[in-house]
Amino acid sequence: MTSYTQDPGAPDPSFLSFWRERHLCTLTTPRPDGSPHVVPVGVTYDPEARLARVIASRTSAKVRHVLAAGEGGAAVAVCQVAGPRWATLEGRAQVRTEPERVAEAVRRYAERYERTPGPNPLRVVIEISLTGAMGRF
């Protein structure tokens, strides 16, 4: 098992392979008081764009927390665990509402999780511009 820091834009094949497997993940966002808010989510990882994506409803707490962080975005982390293996991606999150960005996030979600989410007129995508990655896999 390997454990070390990764370049989120050029990860080792084993790190990328782990992120291609179907796993439930967590997203950690900061609440306005600074405490962490951790929720289960589906995450897709796009190293070429240095992005992780989470689809969500615009009324969710995670979306409100990212928006509350302001123009610079919120410092967030996504993590997945499978037995002794784990991987974390870190970065700055922004909420995107552009239909093409939401559609791309839904497409990637359907590919990774092998199911297409139902229609949701309130759907947005949390895009995380990746600044760090680490894991044991």
XYZ file of C-alpha atoms in Angstrom:
137
model
C 0.000 0.000 0.000
C 1.313 3.453 -0.930
C 0.833 6.542 1.216
C 1.956 9.968 0.123
C 1.110 13.337 -1.322
C -0.045 13.474 -4.932
C -0.013 16.175 -7.589
C -3.780 16.587 -8.155
C -3.139 17.436 -11.818
C -0.803 14.497 -12.482
C -1.629 11.705 -10.025
C -0.080 8.246 -9.970
C -2.120 5.687 -11.918
C -3.055 3.831 -8.707
C -4.399 7.039 -7.117
C -6.449 7.838 -10.214
C -7.686 4.254 -10.427
C -8.934 4.447 -6.831
C -10.888 7.620 -7.715
C -12.446 5.839 -10.698
C -13.871 3.088 -8.460
C -17.440 3.520 -7.209
C -17.213 4.819 -3.625
C -19.354 7.047 -1.467
C -17.362 10.101 -0.422
C -17.580 12.938 2.066
C -17.435 16.674 1.495
C -16.240 18.935 4.289
C -17.258 22.603 4.092
C -16.795 25.358 6.678
C -19.877 26.629 8.468
C -20.071 30.400 9.035
C -18.751 29.845 12.591
C -15.739 27.973 11.173
C -16.766 24.512 12.360
C -16.643 21.685 9.802
C -19.805 20.407 8.097
C -19.254 16.865 6.760
C -21.816 15.205 4.481
C -21.884 12.123 2.234
C -21.720 12.907 -1.487
C -20.760 11.498 -4.851
C -17.561 13.037 -6.218
C -15.962 12.985 -9.627
C -12.291 13.730 -10.149
C -10.933 15.358 -13.309
C -7.141 15.657 -12.984
C -6.733 17.182 -16.450
C -8.841 20.164 -15.347
C -7.582 19.946 -11.720
C -11.241 19.774 -10.618
C -13.425 17.678 -8.372
C -17.168 18.024 -8.859
C -20.136 17.482 -6.543
C -23.705 17.856 -7.776
C -26.133 19.319 -5.255
C -29.376 21.179 -4.797
C -28.894 24.929 -4.552
C -30.878 24.887 -1.271
C -28.501 22.468 0.510
C -26.348 23.476 3.467
C -23.159 22.547 1.591
C -24.045 24.985 -1.198
C -24.967 27.718 1.293
C -21.612 27.251 3.074
C -19.635 27.576 -0.156
C -21.614 30.661 -1.192
C -21.154 32.225 2.264
C -17.378 32.064 1.808
C -17.602 34.792 -0.824
C -15.987 35.409 -4.166
C -12.749 33.550 -3.356
C -14.614 30.355 -2.621
C -14.483 28.055 0.369
C -11.572 25.861 1.416
C -12.998 22.325 1.263
C -11.969 18.682 1.138
C -13.490 15.547 -0.343
C -12.475 12.120 0.876
C -13.244 8.493 0.126
C -12.446 5.419 2.209
C -12.492 1.716 1.337
C -11.107 -0.449 4.129
C -7.513 0.634 4.746
C -7.433 2.661 1.507
C -8.313 6.336 1.497
C -7.788 9.412 -0.665
C -8.396 13.114 -0.090
C -8.628 15.999 -2.563
C -8.402 19.579 -1.264
C -9.071 22.933 -2.868
C -11.241 26.018 -3.256
C -14.907 25.441 -4.015
C -17.203 27.584 -6.133
C -20.885 27.022 -6.884
C -21.601 26.915 -10.620
C -25.048 27.238 -12.157
C -24.207 27.350 -15.888
C -26.254 24.607 -17.600
C -23.239 23.219 -19.480
C -21.191 22.898 -16.268
C -24.072 21.222 -14.436
C -24.640 18.859 -17.382
C -20.940 17.910 -17.448
C -21.011 17.193 -13.707
C -24.129 15.028 -14.107
C -22.515 13.155 -17.022
C -19.399 12.422 -14.980
C -21.495 11.390 -11.968
C -23.521 8.972 -14.128
C -20.305 7.486 -15.514
C -18.674 6.934 -12.109
C -21.755 5.858 -10.149
C -23.473 3.973 -12.993
C -26.772 5.788 -12.539
C -28.135 9.023 -13.912
C -29.609 11.324 -11.278
C -33.238 12.292 -11.770
C -34.142 15.765 -12.996
C -33.706 18.546 -10.456
C -34.387 22.142 -11.526
C -32.466 23.316 -8.437
C -29.310 21.342 -9.314
C -25.972 23.135 -9.247
C -22.412 21.869 -9.228
C -19.803 22.553 -6.610
C -16.531 22.750 -8.521
C -13.404 22.348 -6.444
C -10.217 23.804 -7.954
C -7.706 21.342 -6.583
C -4.659 22.494 -4.642
C -3.703 19.243 -2.924
C -4.155 15.490 -2.871
C -3.027 12.686 -0.596
C -3.917 9.178 0.299
C -3.089 5.606 1.195
C -4.147 3.229 -1.539
